[in-house]
Coordinates of C-alpha atoms and ligand atoms in Angstrom, one line a residue:
X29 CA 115.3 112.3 83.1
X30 CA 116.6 113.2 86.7
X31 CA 114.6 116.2 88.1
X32 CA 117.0 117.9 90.4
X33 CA 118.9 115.2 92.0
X34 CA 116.6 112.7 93.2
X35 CA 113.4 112.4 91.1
X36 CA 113.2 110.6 87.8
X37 CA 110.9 111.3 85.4
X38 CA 107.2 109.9 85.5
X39 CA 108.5 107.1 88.4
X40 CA 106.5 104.9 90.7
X41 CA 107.0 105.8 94.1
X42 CA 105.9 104.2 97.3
X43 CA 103.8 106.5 99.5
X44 CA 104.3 106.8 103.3
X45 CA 102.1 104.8 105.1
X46 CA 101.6 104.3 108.8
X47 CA 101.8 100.5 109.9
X48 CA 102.5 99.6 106.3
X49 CA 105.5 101.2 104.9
X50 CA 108.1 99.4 107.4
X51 CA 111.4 97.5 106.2
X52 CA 109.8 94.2 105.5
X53 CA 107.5 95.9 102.8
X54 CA 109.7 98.7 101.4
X55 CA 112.3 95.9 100.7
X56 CA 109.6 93.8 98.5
X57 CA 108.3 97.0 96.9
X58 CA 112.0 97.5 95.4
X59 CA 112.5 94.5 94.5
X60 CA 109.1 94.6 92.3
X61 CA 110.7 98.4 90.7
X62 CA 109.4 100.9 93.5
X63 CA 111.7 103.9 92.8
X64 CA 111.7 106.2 96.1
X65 CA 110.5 104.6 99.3
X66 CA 109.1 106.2 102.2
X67 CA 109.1 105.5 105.1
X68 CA 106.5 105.8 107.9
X69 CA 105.9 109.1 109.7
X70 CA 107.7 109.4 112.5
X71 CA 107.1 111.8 115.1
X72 CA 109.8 114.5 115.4
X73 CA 109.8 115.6 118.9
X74 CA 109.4 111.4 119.9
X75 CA 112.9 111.5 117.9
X76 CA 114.0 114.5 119.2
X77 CA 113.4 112.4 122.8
X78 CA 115.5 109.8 122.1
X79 CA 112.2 107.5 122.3
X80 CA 113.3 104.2 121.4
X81 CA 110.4 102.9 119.8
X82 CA 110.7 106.0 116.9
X83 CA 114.5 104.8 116.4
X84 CA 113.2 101.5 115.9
X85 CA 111.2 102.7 113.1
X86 CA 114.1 103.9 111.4
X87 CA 115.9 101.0 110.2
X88 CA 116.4 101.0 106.8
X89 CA 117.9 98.0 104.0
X90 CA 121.0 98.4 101.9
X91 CA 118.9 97.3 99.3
X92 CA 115.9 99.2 99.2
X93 CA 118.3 102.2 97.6
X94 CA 116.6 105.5 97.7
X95 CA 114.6 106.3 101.0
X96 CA 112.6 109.4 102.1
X97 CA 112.1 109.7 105.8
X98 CA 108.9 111.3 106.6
X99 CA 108.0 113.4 110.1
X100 CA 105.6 115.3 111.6
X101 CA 104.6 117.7 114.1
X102 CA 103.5 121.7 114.4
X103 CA 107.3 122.5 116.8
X104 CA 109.6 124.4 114.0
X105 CA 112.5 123.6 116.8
X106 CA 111.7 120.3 116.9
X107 CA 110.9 119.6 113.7
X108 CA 114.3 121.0 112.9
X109 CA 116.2 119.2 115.4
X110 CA 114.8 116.4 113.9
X111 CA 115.8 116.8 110.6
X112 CA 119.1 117.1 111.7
X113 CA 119.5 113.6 113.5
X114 CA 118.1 112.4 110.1
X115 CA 120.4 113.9 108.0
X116 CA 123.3 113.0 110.3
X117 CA 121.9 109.3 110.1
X118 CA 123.6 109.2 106.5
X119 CA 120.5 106.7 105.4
X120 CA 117.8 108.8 103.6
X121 CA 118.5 110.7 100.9
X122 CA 115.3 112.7 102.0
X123 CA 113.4 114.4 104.6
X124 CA 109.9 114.8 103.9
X125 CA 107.3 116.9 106.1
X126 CA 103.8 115.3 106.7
X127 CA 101.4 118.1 106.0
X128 CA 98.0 115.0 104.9
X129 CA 97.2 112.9 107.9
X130 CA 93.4 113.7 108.4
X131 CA 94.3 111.4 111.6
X132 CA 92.2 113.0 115.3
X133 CA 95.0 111.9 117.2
X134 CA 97.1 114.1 114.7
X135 CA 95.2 116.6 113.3
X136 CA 93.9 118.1 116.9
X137 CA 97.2 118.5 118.0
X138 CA 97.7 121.2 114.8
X139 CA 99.9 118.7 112.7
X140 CA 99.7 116.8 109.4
X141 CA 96.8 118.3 107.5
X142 CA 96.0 120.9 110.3
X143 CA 98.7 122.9 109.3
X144 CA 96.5 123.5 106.1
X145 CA 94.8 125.5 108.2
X146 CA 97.6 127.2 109.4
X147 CA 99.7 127.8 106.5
X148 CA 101.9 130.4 108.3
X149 CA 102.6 127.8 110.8
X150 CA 103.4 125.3 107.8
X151 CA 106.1 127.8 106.1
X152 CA 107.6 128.3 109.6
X153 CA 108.2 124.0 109.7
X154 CA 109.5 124.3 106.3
X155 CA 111.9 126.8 106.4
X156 CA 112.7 125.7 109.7
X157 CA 113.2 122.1 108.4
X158 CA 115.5 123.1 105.1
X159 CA 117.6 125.7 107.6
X160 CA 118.7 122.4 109.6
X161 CA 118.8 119.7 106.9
X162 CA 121.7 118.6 104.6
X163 CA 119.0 116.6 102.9
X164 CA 116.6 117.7 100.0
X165 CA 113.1 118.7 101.8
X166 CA 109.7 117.7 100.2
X167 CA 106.2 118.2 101.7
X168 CA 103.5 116.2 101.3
X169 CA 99.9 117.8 102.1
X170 CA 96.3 117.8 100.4
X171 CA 94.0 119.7 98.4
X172 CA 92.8 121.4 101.2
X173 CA 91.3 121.2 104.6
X174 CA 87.5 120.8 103.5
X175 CA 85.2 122.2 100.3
X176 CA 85.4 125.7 101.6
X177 CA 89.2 125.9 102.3
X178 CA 90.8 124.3 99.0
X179 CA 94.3 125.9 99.0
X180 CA 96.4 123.8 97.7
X181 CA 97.6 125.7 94.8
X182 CA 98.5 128.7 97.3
X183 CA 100.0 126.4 99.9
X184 CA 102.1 124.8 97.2
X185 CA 103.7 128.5 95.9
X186 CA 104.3 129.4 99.6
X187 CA 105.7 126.2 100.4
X188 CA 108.2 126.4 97.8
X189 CA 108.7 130.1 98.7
X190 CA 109.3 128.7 102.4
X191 CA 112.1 126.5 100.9
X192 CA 110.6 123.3 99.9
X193 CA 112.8 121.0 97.1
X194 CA 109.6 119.3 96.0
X195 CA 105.6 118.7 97.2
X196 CA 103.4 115.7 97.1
X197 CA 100.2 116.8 96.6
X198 CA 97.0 114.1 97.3
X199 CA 94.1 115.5 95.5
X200 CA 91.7 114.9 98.4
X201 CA 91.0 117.3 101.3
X202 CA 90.8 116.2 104.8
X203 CA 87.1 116.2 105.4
X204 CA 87.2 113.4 102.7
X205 CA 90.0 111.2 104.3
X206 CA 90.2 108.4 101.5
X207 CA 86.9 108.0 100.5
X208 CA 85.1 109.9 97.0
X209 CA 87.9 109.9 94.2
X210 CA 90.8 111.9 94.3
X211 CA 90.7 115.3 92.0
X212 CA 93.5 114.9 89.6
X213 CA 93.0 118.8 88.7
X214 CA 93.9 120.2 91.5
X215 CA 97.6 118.3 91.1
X216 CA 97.5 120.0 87.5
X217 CA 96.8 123.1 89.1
X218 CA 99.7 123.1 91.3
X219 CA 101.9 121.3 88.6
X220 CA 101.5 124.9 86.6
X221 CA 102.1 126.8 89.7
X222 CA 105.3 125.8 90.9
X223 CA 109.0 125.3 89.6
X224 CA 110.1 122.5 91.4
X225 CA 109.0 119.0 91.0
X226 CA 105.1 117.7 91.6
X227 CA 104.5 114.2 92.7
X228 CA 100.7 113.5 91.9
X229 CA 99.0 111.3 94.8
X230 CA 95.7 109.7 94.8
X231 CA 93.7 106.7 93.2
X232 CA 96.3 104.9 91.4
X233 CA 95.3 100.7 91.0
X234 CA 96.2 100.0 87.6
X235 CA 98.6 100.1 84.8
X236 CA 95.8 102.8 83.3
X237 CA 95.9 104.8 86.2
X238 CA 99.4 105.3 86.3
X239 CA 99.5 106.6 83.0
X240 CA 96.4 108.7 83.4
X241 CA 97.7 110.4 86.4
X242 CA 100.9 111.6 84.7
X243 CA 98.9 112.6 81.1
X244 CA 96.3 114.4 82.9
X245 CA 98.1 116.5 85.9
X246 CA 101.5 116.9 84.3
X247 CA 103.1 115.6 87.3
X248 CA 107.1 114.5 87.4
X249 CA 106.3 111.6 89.3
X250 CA 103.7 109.5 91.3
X251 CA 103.2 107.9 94.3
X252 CA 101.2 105.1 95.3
X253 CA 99.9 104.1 98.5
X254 CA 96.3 101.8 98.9
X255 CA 97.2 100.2 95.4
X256 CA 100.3 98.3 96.6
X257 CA 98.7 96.9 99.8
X258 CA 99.1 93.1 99.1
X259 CA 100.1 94.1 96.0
X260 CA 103.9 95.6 95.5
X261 CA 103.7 93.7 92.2
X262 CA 102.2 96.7 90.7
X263 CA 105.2 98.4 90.4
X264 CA 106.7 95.6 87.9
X265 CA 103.6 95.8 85.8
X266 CA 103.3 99.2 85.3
X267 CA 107.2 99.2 84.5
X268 CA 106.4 96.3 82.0
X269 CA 103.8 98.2 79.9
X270 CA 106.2 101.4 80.2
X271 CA 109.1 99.4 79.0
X272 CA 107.0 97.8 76.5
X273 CA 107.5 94.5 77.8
X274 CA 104.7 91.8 78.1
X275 CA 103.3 92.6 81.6
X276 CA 104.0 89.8 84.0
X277 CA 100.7 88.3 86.0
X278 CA 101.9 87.0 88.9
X279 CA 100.9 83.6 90.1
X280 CA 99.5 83.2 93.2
X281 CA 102.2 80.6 94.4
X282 CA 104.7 83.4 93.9
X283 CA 102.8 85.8 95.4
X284 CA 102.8 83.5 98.8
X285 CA 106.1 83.0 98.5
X286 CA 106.6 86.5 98.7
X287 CA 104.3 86.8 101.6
X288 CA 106.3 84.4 103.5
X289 CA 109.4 86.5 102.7
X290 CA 107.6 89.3 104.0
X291 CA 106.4 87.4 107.2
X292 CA 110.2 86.2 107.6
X293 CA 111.6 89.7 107.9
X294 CA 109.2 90.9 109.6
X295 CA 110.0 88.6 112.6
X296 CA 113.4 89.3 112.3
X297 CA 112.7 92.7 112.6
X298 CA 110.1 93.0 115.4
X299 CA 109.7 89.2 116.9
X300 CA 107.3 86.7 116.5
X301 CA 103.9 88.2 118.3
X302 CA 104.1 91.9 117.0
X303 CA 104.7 90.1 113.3
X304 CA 101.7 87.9 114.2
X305 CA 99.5 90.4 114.7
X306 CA 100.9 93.2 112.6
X307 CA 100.8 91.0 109.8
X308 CA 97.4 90.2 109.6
X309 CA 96.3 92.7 107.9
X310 CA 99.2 92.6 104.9
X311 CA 98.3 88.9 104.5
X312 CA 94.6 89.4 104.1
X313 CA 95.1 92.1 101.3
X314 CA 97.6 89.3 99.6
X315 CA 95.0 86.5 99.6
X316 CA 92.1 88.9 98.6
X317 CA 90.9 87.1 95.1
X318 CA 93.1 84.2 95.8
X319 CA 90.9 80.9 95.3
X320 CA 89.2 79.8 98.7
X321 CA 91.0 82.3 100.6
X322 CA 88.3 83.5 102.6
X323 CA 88.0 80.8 105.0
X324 CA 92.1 80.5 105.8
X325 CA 91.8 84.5 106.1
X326 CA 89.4 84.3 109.4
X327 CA 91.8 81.1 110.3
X328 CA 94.8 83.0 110.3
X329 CA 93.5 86.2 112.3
X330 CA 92.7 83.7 115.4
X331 CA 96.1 82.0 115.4
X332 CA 98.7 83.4 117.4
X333 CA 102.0 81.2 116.8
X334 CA 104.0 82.3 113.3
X335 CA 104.6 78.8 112.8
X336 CA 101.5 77.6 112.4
X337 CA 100.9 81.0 110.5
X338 CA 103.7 79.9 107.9
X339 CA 102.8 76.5 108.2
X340 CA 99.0 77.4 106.4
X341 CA 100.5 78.9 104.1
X342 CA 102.6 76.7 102.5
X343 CA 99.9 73.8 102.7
X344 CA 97.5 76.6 100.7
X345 CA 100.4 76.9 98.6
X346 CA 100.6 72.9 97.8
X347 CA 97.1 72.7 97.5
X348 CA 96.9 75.8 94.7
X349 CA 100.1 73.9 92.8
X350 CA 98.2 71.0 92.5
X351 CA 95.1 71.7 91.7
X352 CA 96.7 73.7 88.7
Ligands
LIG2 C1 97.0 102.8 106.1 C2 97.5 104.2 105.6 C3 98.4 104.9 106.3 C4 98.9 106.1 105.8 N1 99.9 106.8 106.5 C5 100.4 107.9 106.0 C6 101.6 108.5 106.5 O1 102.1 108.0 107.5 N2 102.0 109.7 106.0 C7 101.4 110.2 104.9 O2 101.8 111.3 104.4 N3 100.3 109.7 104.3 C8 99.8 108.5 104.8 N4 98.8 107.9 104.2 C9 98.3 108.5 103.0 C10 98.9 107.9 101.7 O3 100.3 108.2 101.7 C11 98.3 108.5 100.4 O4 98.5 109.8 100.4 C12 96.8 108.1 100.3 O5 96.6 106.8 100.7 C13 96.3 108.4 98.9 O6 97.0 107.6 98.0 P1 96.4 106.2 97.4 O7 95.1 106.5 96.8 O8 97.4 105.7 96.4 O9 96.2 105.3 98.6 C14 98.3 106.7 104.6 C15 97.3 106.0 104.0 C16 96.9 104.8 104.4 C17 95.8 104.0 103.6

């Protein structure tokens, strides 16, 4: 069932995450039946600039279908200025405001989850945001600032006052960043308190968890962020079991294949020694259970030509085929 024009019913999305959710990734996470991609957040008044490092970031795949563009900042004009080039872009078929990041660097400048604190300040962005976009507008925020400011079920109603299409709502509040386990009530909360759709955020790393997380908060949708790192097969096994089709475990040979895919467009994308390092991190969470991995891990994070990089890989590769 399409929920206003964009989100389908009970859908996996991929959430928006900084130095993970580029091109390379979003395009695998497709492929393995993510529904609406973010990207990362980009800063609006960097944008606004011209900077060309923020363009960069905005490159986006015929293939990966539906993309939401996230930004941030506490500027309304800028904010709004941005949503405009983004709109005019004719690539996303969204434009989502950061209101999470528990991020220093972020947060003391007022944006991301600060503006939980400052919730007149948030409706300002919003309105200002839908005023200049041609795009649907969804915010993204948390279940509060800390235990004594919990206000997500207010922020949501004001944010969809303020003009919001949509609200993702991760059921942890700042002071917690990602650690304790996310409150799935909170999302029900909101869920009953607004009219327009609820994407549920928070804890999802199984099949079971998927389910749970639409069952028990009533969401429309879900997002998943920690759960697909090294892992964008997730989204073809929990659309397996919801298809009721055998879920498919994915061998590990096929799993470095795809991270050599991944590594592949990645230099394309930003040249051999940012993909070297950047990439580090993407193939540890791959390998992580992968038999004697450990050891080729450590290897890996000293070496500094993609070659040799690729060239490990493929020999781990052999050595799993045959010792099947
Ligand atoms: C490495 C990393 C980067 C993130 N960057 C962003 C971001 O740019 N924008 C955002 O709204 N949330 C960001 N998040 C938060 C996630 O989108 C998500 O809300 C959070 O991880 C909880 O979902 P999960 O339990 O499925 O990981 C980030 C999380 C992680 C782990």
């Amino acid at each position: 069932m399409k929920i206003g024009s964009f989100v389908t019913q009970g859908e996996a999305f991929l959430a928006p995450m900084a130095g993970v959710t580029d091109f390379p990734f979003r395009v695998i996470c497709k492929r393995y039946g993510a529904s609406l991609l973010y990207t990362e957040m980009i800063n609006a008044k960097a944008l606004c600039y011209g900077d060309e490092n923020t363009f960069s970031m905005l490159e986006v795949k015929p293939e990966e279908g539906d993309v939401a563009v996230q930004i941030f900042g506490h500027e309304p004009q800028y904010m709004a200025e941005a949503a405009s080039i983004l709109s005019d872009m004719n690539r996303f078929r969204i434009i989502d405001i950061n209101m999470g990041c528990p991020a220093p660097k972020i947060t003391k400048n007022n944006e991301g989850s600060a503006l939980m604190k400052d919730p007149a300040l948030a409706f300002k962005i919003i309105d200002s945001v839908k005023k200049a976009s041609k795009l649907p507008v969804t915010v993204k925020f948390r279940k509060g600032w800390d235990d004594s400011c919990v206000n997500a079920v207010e922020f949501a109603r004001n944010a969809q006052a303020a003009g919001a299409d949509c609200i993702t709502v991760h059921g942890r509040t700042r002071e917690q960043y990602y650690s304790g386990k996310a409150d799935w009530d909170i999302i029900s909360e909101v869920k009953k308190s607004v009219s327009i759709p609820v994407i549920a955020n928070g804890d999802i790393f199984s099949i079971g968890d998927a389910v749970n997380i639409i069952e028990k908060t009533g969401a429309d949708a879900y997002m998943i962020g920690r759960g697909s790192q090294g892992n964008p097969f997730i989204f073809s096994q929990i659309r397996d079991f919801i298809e009721g089709s055998p879920v498919r475990d994915i061998p590990d040979t096929e799993k470095i294949d795809v991270m050599l895919e991944h590594y592949d467009l990645s230099i394309k994308y930003k040249g051999e020694d940012k993909t070297v390092r950047e990439m580090r991190k993407h193939i540890g969470w791959y390998l992580k259970g992968m038999y004697g991995s450990a050891r080729m891990r450590d290897d890996i994070n000293h070496i500094v030509d993609a070659d040799e990089v690729r060239q490990m890989l493929r020999d781990y590769q052999l050595s799993l085929t045959q010792n099947d």
